[in-house]
Amino acid sequence: MSDVKSLINTGKTAFYTFDIGTLKKRTSYLRNHLPEGVSLCYAVKANTFIIKELIGEVDCFEICSPGEAEICRTLGVPKREMVISGVYKSEETVKMLAADPDFDGIITVESPEQYRMICRYSAEYSRKLTVLLRLTNDSQFGMDSSEIEHIVAEKADGIKIAGIQFFSGTQKTSVKKLKREIDKLDSFLHHLQDDFGYTAEILEYGTGFPVSYFTNDEFDEEEYLSAFSEVLSGMTFKTHITLELGRSIAASCGRYYTHIVDIKHNKGQNYALIDGGMHHLVYFGQHMAMRHPVMSVCGKTEIIPDRYWQICGALCSMNDIVVKQICLPDIEKGDTLCFENTGAYCMTEGISLFLSRDIPAVYLIKENGDAVCVREKYETSSLNTPEYERI
């Protein structure tokens, strides 16, 4: 056992921390600012390291790949809380779900072909599988409304169509846009009921709630959630609402720590080189490192910043600039930088295998302050080394 301060003092490489107390406060905050009875579905692609801590905190888990499904099974996610999603589902995946008599979760349907495959295995194993039909957002995801109409009109035996799933993007700051989507979904659900006799029990909606990552972001979340709650309450089709959330749940619990390993002054520009970089740290909307994430120099937060720096990573790439022209206090080799709001995607969206650099360790900060290592630093050189004995 350790704590964050000792990790900072003894750490020799970059690492991530995910604070469980912050995570649980976040889920409580969302429940308290959304209409009563609305379910929360966690998109596990945002951060797999906090899944176990969210069991009992959220209502279900959106799973988009066989790998994510295996992680959820290993961590004890109840099968009834699994929503098996993802644009591509293999025959093996669907067959395994149908063959498992204990699987009582939900499978999303991305295409008519996928629906027929689910029907086929449902019949083969005499199972009544439960599905959500995904409505397209005019992209490669989901199905046209006409295809959904055909499926619900078909009324296939052996399949329970629980409802409709819809997701249209992320970082949506406009409640007006959310209202337009909800109004269309409301109308579509009425249409399915009135014209095809199908009543959807569930509407799973991916809201794409925004997260403030940068110092100049201006966003009143309480006002935003209040306005969105009014939109949901205004729906005339009464169904159970499940909100699929990823970064909105996970982002605030994460921090990324990296160390200054060298300092340079080239052509009048100050450079601080760190042992991490863009392969570890990805913010949505970063825009070539021009926007400044919330960050600090550990142990120097009381010192007034007095000099501008380019913070550059350890990759041999001119693109590896984490932050441009940020004013910092007097820094030196060995200082630790802390980047906030890194709980979602940052640790997985980077180009982790580029240049065979190490993947950072991950620590969970328990509610008593203890830091528990849940993944050691991983050397990636073995993954990039060809094995000639296989030839």
GROMACS .gro file of C-alpha atoms in nm:
model
  391
    1MET     CA    1   0.000   0.000   0.000
    2SER     CA    2   0.107   0.354  -0.070
    3ASP     CA    3  -0.051   0.692  -0.137
    4VAL     CA    4  -0.027   0.945  -0.416
    5LYS     CA    5   0.234   1.159  -0.244
    6SER     CA    6   0.473   0.867  -0.201
    7LEU     CA    7   0.411   0.759  -0.561
    8ILE     CA    8   0.510   1.107  -0.676
    9ASN     CA    9   0.821   1.103  -0.459
   10THR     CA   10   0.936   0.756  -0.558
   11GLY     CA   11   0.796   0.722  -0.911
   12LYS     CA   12   1.054   0.699  -1.188
   13THR     CA   13   0.818   0.669  -1.484
   14ALA     CA   14   0.480   0.808  -1.585
   15PHE     CA   15   0.169   0.657  -1.425
   16TYR     CA   16  -0.209   0.695  -1.402
   17THR     CA   17  -0.431   0.718  -1.094
   18PHE     CA   18  -0.809   0.673  -1.078
   19ASP     CA   19  -0.972   0.804  -0.762
   20ILE     CA   20  -1.262   0.582  -0.655
   21GLY     CA   21  -1.409   0.838  -0.413
   22THR     CA   22  -1.428   1.093  -0.695
   23LEU     CA   23  -1.579   0.829  -0.926
   24LYS     CA   24  -1.858   0.743  -0.681
   25LYS     CA   25  -1.933   1.110  -0.612
   26ARG     CA   26  -1.964   1.158  -0.986
   27THR     CA   27  -2.222   0.883  -1.032
   28SER     CA   28  -2.419   1.019  -0.734
   29TYR     CA   29  -2.405   1.368  -0.882
   30LEU     CA   30  -2.544   1.246  -1.213
   31ARG     CA   31  -2.827   1.054  -1.046
   32ASN     CA   32  -2.917   1.356  -0.834
   33HIS     CA   33  -2.933   1.583  -1.140
   34LEU     CA   34  -3.131   1.352  -1.369
   35PRO     CA   35  -3.498   1.249  -1.347
   36GLU     CA   36  -3.581   0.977  -1.097
   37GLY     CA   37  -3.589   0.630  -1.248
   38VAL     CA   38  -3.342   0.701  -1.529
   39SER     CA   39  -3.082   0.423  -1.552
   40LEU     CA   40  -2.709   0.479  -1.603
   41CYS     CA   41  -2.520   0.256  -1.844
   42TYR     CA   42  -2.140   0.278  -1.832
   43ALA     CA   43  -1.956   0.248  -2.163
   44VAL     CA   44  -1.659   0.039  -2.054
   45LYS     CA   45  -1.447   0.149  -2.352
   46ALA     CA   46  -1.395   0.476  -2.163
   47ASN     CA   47  -1.190   0.304  -1.890
   48THR     CA   48  -1.181  -0.067  -1.811
   49PHE     CA   49  -0.983  -0.020  -1.488
   50ILE     CA   50  -1.281   0.122  -1.296
   51ILE     CA   51  -1.540  -0.137  -1.402
   52LYS     CA   52  -1.534  -0.335  -1.076
   53GLU     CA   53  -1.571  -0.017  -0.871
   54LEU     CA   54  -1.884   0.075  -1.070
   55ILE     CA   55  -2.069  -0.251  -1.003
   56GLY     CA   56  -2.364  -0.140  -0.791
   57GLU     CA   57  -2.302   0.227  -0.882
   58VAL     CA   58  -2.444   0.203  -1.236
   59ASP     CA   59  -2.725  -0.011  -1.372
   60CYS     CA   60  -2.556  -0.177  -1.668
   61PHE     CA   61  -2.238  -0.188  -1.877
   62GLU     CA   62  -2.203  -0.123  -2.251
   63ILE     CA   63  -1.956  -0.377  -2.393
   64CYS     CA   64  -1.826  -0.325  -2.749
   65SER     CA   65  -1.580  -0.609  -2.811
   66PRO     CA   66  -1.503  -0.969  -2.709
   67GLY     CA   67  -1.203  -0.837  -2.515
   68GLU     CA   68  -1.419  -0.600  -2.314
   69ALA     CA   69  -1.665  -0.885  -2.251
   70GLU     CA   70  -1.385  -1.103  -2.114
   71ILE     CA   71  -1.268  -0.821  -1.886
   72CYS     CA   72  -1.622  -0.775  -1.754
   73ARG     CA   73  -1.662  -1.148  -1.690
   74THR     CA   74  -1.328  -1.159  -1.509
   75LEU     CA   75  -1.425  -0.862  -1.291
   76GLY     CA   76  -1.761  -1.011  -1.197
   77VAL     CA   77  -2.004  -0.790  -1.387
   78PRO     CA   78  -2.344  -0.964  -1.354
   79LYS     CA   79  -2.455  -1.105  -1.689
   80ARG     CA   80  -2.796  -0.941  -1.656
   81GLU     CA   81  -2.618  -0.603  -1.652
   82MET     CA   82  -2.427  -0.665  -1.974
   83VAL     CA   83  -2.530  -0.484  -2.292
   84ILE     CA   84  -2.334  -0.656  -2.568
   85SER     CA   85  -2.289  -0.383  -2.826
   86GLY     CA   86  -2.041  -0.299  -3.100
   87VAL     CA   87  -2.083  -0.255  -3.473
   88TYR     CA   88  -1.932  -0.599  -3.549
   89LYS     CA   89  -2.032  -0.918  -3.371
   90SER     CA   90  -1.878  -1.242  -3.490
   91GLU     CA   91  -2.064  -1.570  -3.528
   92GLU     CA   92  -1.854  -1.707  -3.241
   93THR     CA   93  -1.959  -1.423  -3.010
   94VAL     CA   94  -2.332  -1.459  -3.075
   95LYS     CA   95  -2.316  -1.838  -3.060
   96MET     CA   96  -2.137  -1.821  -2.722
   97LEU     CA   97  -2.405  -1.587  -2.581
   98ALA     CA   98  -2.687  -1.806  -2.710
   99ALA     CA   99  -2.523  -2.122  -2.575
  100ASP     CA  100  -2.483  -1.974  -2.227
  101PRO     CA  101  -2.803  -2.053  -2.033
  102ASP     CA  102  -2.705  -1.799  -1.767
  103PHE     CA  103  -2.671  -1.504  -2.004
  104ASP     CA  104  -2.970  -1.280  -1.942
  105GLY     CA  105  -2.828  -0.952  -2.065
  106ILE     CA  106  -2.904  -0.757  -2.381
  107ILE     CA  107  -2.755  -0.775  -2.732
  108THR     CA  108  -2.773  -0.473  -2.959
  109VAL     CA  109  -2.862  -0.518  -3.325
  110GLU     CA  110  -2.658  -0.318  -3.577
  111SER     CA  111  -2.793  -0.458  -3.904
  112PRO     CA  112  -3.061  -0.685  -4.051
  113GLU     CA  113  -2.792  -0.949  -4.114
  114GLN     CA  114  -2.688  -0.932  -3.748
  115TYR     CA  115  -3.052  -0.968  -3.644
  116ARG     CA  116  -3.095  -1.278  -3.860
  117MET     CA  117  -2.780  -1.428  -3.706
  118ILE     CA  118  -2.911  -1.367  -3.353
  119CYS     CA  119  -3.246  -1.523  -3.450
  120ARG     CA  120  -3.069  -1.827  -3.593
  121TYR     CA  121  -2.868  -1.898  -3.278
  122SER     CA  122  -3.163  -1.819  -3.055
  123ALA     CA  123  -3.357  -2.093  -3.233
  124GLU     CA  124  -3.063  -2.336  -3.236
  125TYR     CA  125  -3.022  -2.314  -2.858
  126SER     CA  126  -3.393  -2.268  -2.778
  127ARG     CA  127  -3.319  -1.936  -2.611
  128LYS     CA  128  -3.525  -1.618  -2.605
  129LEU     CA  129  -3.249  -1.361  -2.642
  130THR     CA  130  -3.319  -0.997  -2.561
  131VAL     CA  131  -3.213  -0.729  -2.808
  132LEU     CA  132  -3.211  -0.353  -2.862
  133LEU     CA  133  -3.246  -0.231  -3.221
  134ARG     CA  134  -2.994   0.044  -3.294
  135LEU     CA  135  -3.129   0.335  -3.496
  136THR     CA  136  -2.866   0.492  -3.721
  137ASN     CA  137  -2.739   0.844  -3.671
  138ASP     CA  138  -2.676   0.867  -4.046
  139SER     CA  139  -2.342   0.692  -4.017
  140GLN     CA  140  -2.212   0.334  -4.048
  141PHE     CA  141  -2.372   0.253  -3.711
  142GLY     CA  142  -2.719   0.110  -3.666
  143MET     CA  143  -3.010   0.065  -3.907
  144ASP     CA  144  -3.244   0.287  -4.103
  145SER     CA  145  -3.588   0.338  -3.952
  146SER     CA  146  -3.741   0.134  -4.238
  147GLU     CA  147  -3.528  -0.169  -4.143
  148ILE     CA  148  -3.634  -0.138  -3.779
  149GLU     CA  149  -3.998  -0.114  -3.891
  150HIS     CA  150  -3.958  -0.437  -4.088
  151ILE     CA  151  -3.804  -0.620  -3.791
  152VAL     CA  152  -4.075  -0.519  -3.541
  153ALA     CA  153  -4.347  -0.598  -3.796
  154GLU     CA  154  -4.197  -0.944  -3.846
  155LYS     CA  155  -4.247  -1.038  -3.480
  156ALA     CA  156  -3.992  -1.320  -3.494
  157ASP     CA  157  -4.037  -1.601  -3.242
  158GLY     CA  158  -3.763  -1.656  -2.988
  159ILE     CA  159  -3.647  -1.294  -2.973
  160LYS     CA  160  -3.749  -1.029  -2.721
  161ILE     CA  161  -3.709  -0.681  -2.873
  162ALA     CA  162  -3.671  -0.473  -2.558
  163GLY     CA  163  -3.642  -0.137  -2.729
  164ILE     CA  164  -3.438   0.109  -2.930
  165GLN     CA  165  -3.079   0.224  -2.893
  166PHE     CA  166  -2.951   0.555  -3.031
  167PHE     CA  167  -2.618   0.735  -3.007
  168SER     CA  168  -2.511   1.029  -3.220
  169GLY     CA  169  -2.177   1.157  -3.094
  170THR     CA  170  -1.984   1.298  -2.803
  171GLN     CA  171  -1.907   1.631  -2.635
  172LYS     CA  172  -2.252   1.769  -2.721
  173THR     CA  173  -2.277   2.104  -2.542
  174SER     CA  174  -2.610   2.206  -2.697
  175VAL     CA  175  -2.925   2.100  -2.513
  176LYS     CA  176  -3.116   2.214  -2.823
  177LYS     CA  177  -2.942   1.938  -3.020
  178LEU     CA  178  -3.028   1.683  -2.752
  179LYS     CA  179  -3.391   1.801  -2.761
  180ARG     CA  180  -3.408   1.761  -3.138
  181GLU     CA  181  -3.283   1.404  -3.103
  182ILE     CA  182  -3.520   1.320  -2.815
  183ASP     CA  183  -3.816   1.469  -3.004
  184LYS     CA  184  -3.735   1.252  -3.309
  185LEU     CA  185  -3.697   0.943  -3.090
  186ASP     CA  186  -4.022   1.023  -2.910
  187SER     CA  187  -4.202   1.051  -3.243
  188PHE     CA  188  -4.041   0.732  -3.377
  189LEU     CA  189  -4.147   0.530  -3.071
  190HIS     CA  190  -4.505   0.651  -3.113
  191HIS     CA  191  -4.487   0.559  -3.482
  192LEU     CA  192  -4.373   0.202  -3.403
  193GLN     CA  193  -4.656   0.163  -3.156
  194ASP     CA  194  -4.933   0.322  -3.364
  195ASP     CA  195  -4.842   0.173  -3.703
  196PHE     CA  196  -4.678  -0.159  -3.614
  197GLY     CA  197  -4.822  -0.248  -3.273
  198TYR     CA  198  -4.479  -0.251  -3.113
  199THR     CA  199  -4.426  -0.089  -2.772
  200ALA     CA  200  -4.064  -0.027  -2.677
  201GLU     CA  201  -3.993  -0.098  -2.312
  202ILE     CA  202  -3.648   0.067  -2.317
  203LEU     CA  203  -3.490   0.363  -2.491
  204GLU     CA  204  -3.113   0.353  -2.451
  205TYR     CA  205  -2.980   0.694  -2.544
  206GLY     CA  206  -2.614   0.789  -2.572
  207THR     CA  207  -2.623   1.152  -2.467
  208GLY     CA  208  -2.263   1.245  -2.542
  209PHE     CA  209  -2.254   1.470  -2.235
  210PRO     CA  210  -1.954   1.706  -2.256
  211VAL     CA  211  -1.651   1.712  -2.028
  212SER     CA  212  -1.451   2.029  -1.961
  213TYR     CA  213  -1.090   1.937  -2.032
  214PHE     CA  214  -0.925   2.275  -2.090
  215THR     CA  215  -0.862   2.582  -1.879
  216ASN     CA  216  -1.075   2.813  -2.094
  217ASP     CA  217  -1.378   2.584  -2.113
  218GLU     CA  218  -1.693   2.755  -1.990
  219PHE     CA  219  -1.972   2.513  -1.912
  220ASP     CA  220  -2.247   2.528  -1.648
  221GLU     CA  221  -2.316   2.158  -1.598
  222GLU     CA  222  -2.595   2.202  -1.342
  223GLU     CA  223  -2.791   2.426  -1.579
  224TYR     CA  224  -2.720   2.186  -1.866
  225LEU     CA  225  -2.843   1.878  -1.676
  226SER     CA  226  -3.148   2.065  -1.550
  227ALA     CA  227  -3.244   2.164  -1.904
  228PHE     CA  228  -3.181   1.810  -2.033
  229SER     CA  229  -3.393   1.663  -1.751
  230GLU     CA  230  -3.680   1.884  -1.864
  231VAL     CA  231  -3.638   1.747  -2.216
  232LEU     CA  232  -3.660   1.388  -2.091
  233SER     CA  233  -3.959   1.464  -1.870
  234GLY     CA  234  -4.133   1.618  -2.172
  235MET     CA  235  -4.137   1.293  -2.368
  236THR     CA  236  -4.493   1.184  -2.440
  237PHE     CA  237  -4.402   0.821  -2.511
  238LYS     CA  238  -4.356   0.662  -2.171
  239THR     CA  239  -4.071   0.412  -2.168
  240HIS     CA  240  -3.778   0.332  -1.944
  241ILE     CA  241  -3.484   0.560  -2.021
  242THR     CA  242  -3.127   0.432  -2.001
  243LEU     CA  243  -2.850   0.686  -2.058
  244GLU     CA  244  -2.525   0.546  -2.195
  245LEU     CA  245  -2.233   0.748  -2.057
  246GLY     CA  246  -1.858   0.700  -2.080
  247ARG     CA  247  -1.636   1.004  -2.041
  248SER     CA  248  -1.901   1.188  -1.839
  249ILE     CA  249  -1.873   0.923  -1.567
  250ALA     CA  250  -1.503   0.844  -1.587
  251ALA     CA  251  -1.308   1.157  -1.684
  252SER     CA  252  -1.299   1.342  -1.353
  253CYS     CA  253  -1.159   1.051  -1.151
  254GLY     CA  254  -0.834   1.026  -1.346
  255ARG     CA  255  -0.493   1.190  -1.320
  256TYR     CA  256  -0.182   1.135  -1.525
  257TYR     CA  257   0.161   1.194  -1.368
  258THR     CA  258   0.475   1.237  -1.575
  259HIS     CA  259   0.825   1.357  -1.492
  260ILE     CA  260   1.044   1.623  -1.646
  261VAL     CA  261   1.353   1.439  -1.768
  262ASP     CA  262   1.531   1.717  -1.956
  263ILE     CA  263   1.519   2.092  -2.011
  264LYS     CA  264   1.630   2.273  -2.327
  265HIS     CA  265   1.634   2.625  -2.463
  266ASN     CA  266   1.640   2.623  -2.847
  267LYS     CA  267   1.615   2.941  -3.055
  268GLY     CA  268   1.463   3.134  -2.768
  269GLN     CA  269   1.204   2.864  -2.689
  270ASN     CA  270   1.194   2.679  -2.356
  271TYR     CA  271   1.137   2.303  -2.380
  272ALA     CA  272   1.051   2.064  -2.098
  273LEU     CA  273   1.086   1.699  -2.202
  274ILE     CA  274   0.883   1.442  -2.012
  275ASP     CA  275   0.899   1.063  -1.978
  276GLY     CA  276   0.546   1.038  -2.114
  277GLY     CA  277   0.386   1.204  -2.414
  278MET     CA  278   0.110   1.176  -2.671
  279HIS     CA  279   0.125   0.795  -2.655
  280HIS     CA  280  -0.004   0.816  -2.295
  281LEU     CA  281  -0.217   1.130  -2.293
  282VAL     CA  282  -0.503   1.206  -2.531
  283TYR     CA  283  -0.763   1.475  -2.468
  284PHE     CA  284  -1.069   1.500  -2.692
  285GLY     CA  285  -1.039   1.830  -2.881
  286GLN     CA  286  -0.669   1.877  -2.812
  287HIS     CA  287  -0.608   2.054  -3.148
  288MET     CA  288  -0.232   2.004  -3.187
  289ALA     CA  289  -0.165   2.079  -2.818
  290MET     CA  290  -0.278   2.442  -2.854
  291ARG     CA  291  -0.542   2.417  -2.579
  292HIS     CA  292  -0.422   2.395  -2.220
  293PRO     CA  293  -0.553   2.107  -2.009
  294VAL     CA  294  -0.590   2.152  -1.634
  295MET     CA  295  -0.245   2.065  -1.501
  296SER     CA  296   0.001   2.155  -1.226
  297VAL     CA  297   0.361   2.108  -1.115
  298CYS     CA  298   0.350   1.888  -0.805
  299GLY     CA  299   0.480   2.069  -0.498
  300LYS     CA  300   0.490   2.406  -0.675
  301THR     CA  301   0.125   2.506  -0.692
  302GLU     CA  302   0.188   2.805  -0.463
  303ILE     CA  303   0.464   2.946  -0.682
  304ILE     CA  304   0.360   3.210  -0.933
  305PRO     CA  305   0.416   3.095  -1.296
  306ASP     CA  306   0.675   3.315  -1.465
  307ARG     CA  307   0.795   3.151  -1.787
  308TYR     CA  308   0.640   2.992  -2.096
  309TRP     CA  309   0.726   2.634  -2.195
  310GLN     CA  310   0.660   2.376  -2.461
  311ILE     CA  311   0.598   2.040  -2.292
  312CYS     CA  312   0.719   1.764  -2.522
  313GLY     CA  313   0.708   1.388  -2.488
  314ALA     CA  314   0.965   1.113  -2.518
  315LEU     CA  315   0.873   0.999  -2.869
  316CYS     CA  316   1.103   1.072  -3.162
  317SER     CA  317   0.827   1.259  -3.341
  318MET     CA  318   0.782   1.632  -3.395
  319ASN     CA  319   0.413   1.575  -3.323
  320ASP     CA  320   0.484   1.473  -2.964
  321ILE     CA  321   0.398   1.807  -2.809
  322VAL     CA  322   0.166   1.774  -2.510
  323VAL     CA  323   0.110   2.145  -2.439
  324LYS     CA  324   0.227   2.455  -2.624
  325GLN     CA  325   0.323   2.785  -2.465
  326ILE     CA  326   0.205   2.724  -2.111
  327CYS     CA  327   0.322   2.946  -1.826
  328LEU     CA  328   0.476   2.743  -1.542
  329PRO     CA  329   0.657   2.818  -1.216
  330ASP     CA  330   1.031   2.764  -1.193
  331ILE     CA  331   1.067   2.403  -1.310
  332GLU     CA  332   1.365   2.172  -1.317
  333LYS     CA  333   1.461   1.821  -1.415
  334GLY     CA  334   1.292   1.571  -1.183
  335ASP     CA  335   0.972   1.772  -1.127
  336THR     CA  336   0.644   1.586  -1.163
  337LEU     CA  337   0.359   1.721  -1.375
  338CYS     CA  338  -0.002   1.627  -1.297
  339PHE     CA  339  -0.271   1.634  -1.569
  340GLU     CA  340  -0.634   1.633  -1.452
  341ASN     CA  341  -0.950   1.473  -1.595
  342THR     CA  342  -0.771   1.181  -1.757
  343GLY     CA  343  -1.011   0.910  -1.642
  344ALA     CA  344  -1.163   0.845  -1.985
  345TYR     CA  345  -0.985   0.726  -2.298
  346CYS     CA  346  -0.649   0.895  -2.223
  347MET     CA  347  -0.482   0.568  -2.131
  348THR     CA  348  -0.614   0.373  -2.431
  349GLU     CA  349  -0.640   0.613  -2.726
  350GLY     CA  350  -0.270   0.699  -2.738
  351ILE     CA  351  -0.034   0.527  -2.982
  352SER     CA  352   0.090   0.296  -2.709
  353LEU     CA  353   0.315   0.073  -2.920
  354PHE     CA  354   0.492   0.348  -3.114
  355LEU     CA  355   0.869   0.339  -3.053
  356SER     CA  356   0.820   0.050  -2.808
  357ARG     CA  357   0.794   0.280  -2.508
  358ASP     CA  358   0.659   0.145  -2.179
  359ILE     CA  359   0.287   0.151  -2.101
  360PRO     CA  360   0.241   0.327  -1.763
  361ALA     CA  361   0.136   0.162  -1.441
  362VAL     CA  362  -0.222   0.216  -1.319
  363TYR     CA  363  -0.318   0.282  -0.957
  364LEU     CA  364  -0.662   0.294  -0.799
  365ILE     CA  365  -0.685   0.546  -0.517
  366LYS     CA  366  -0.920   0.388  -0.264
  367GLU     CA  367  -1.158   0.596  -0.056
  368ASN     CA  368  -0.919   0.579   0.242
  369GLY     CA  369  -0.640   0.731   0.031
  370ASP     CA  370  -0.444   0.410  -0.029
  371ALA     CA  371  -0.300   0.362  -0.377
  372VAL     CA  372  -0.337   0.007  -0.512
  373CYS     CA  373  -0.146  -0.095  -0.824
  374VAL     CA  374  -0.385  -0.274  -1.060
  375ARG     CA  375  -0.147  -0.283  -1.358
  376GLU     CA  376   0.230  -0.274  -1.344
  377LYS     CA  377   0.433  -0.081  -1.597
  378TYR     CA  378   0.441  -0.288  -1.917
  379GLU     CA  379   0.738  -0.308  -2.151
  380THR     CA  380   0.605  -0.317  -2.507
  381SER     CA  381   0.927  -0.425  -2.679
  382SER     CA  382   0.813  -0.790  -2.664
  383LEU     CA  383   0.498  -0.703  -2.859
  384ASN     CA  384   0.703  -0.540  -3.135
  385THR     CA  385   0.966  -0.815  -3.163
  386PRO     CA  386   0.916  -1.072  -3.441
  387GLU     CA  387   0.941  -1.434  -3.328
  388TYR     CA  388   1.142  -1.609  -3.599
  389GLU     CA  389   1.107  -1.947  -3.431
  390ARG     CA  390   0.744  -1.939  -3.547
  391ILE     CA  391   0.862  -1.960  -3.909
   0.00000   0.00000   0.00000
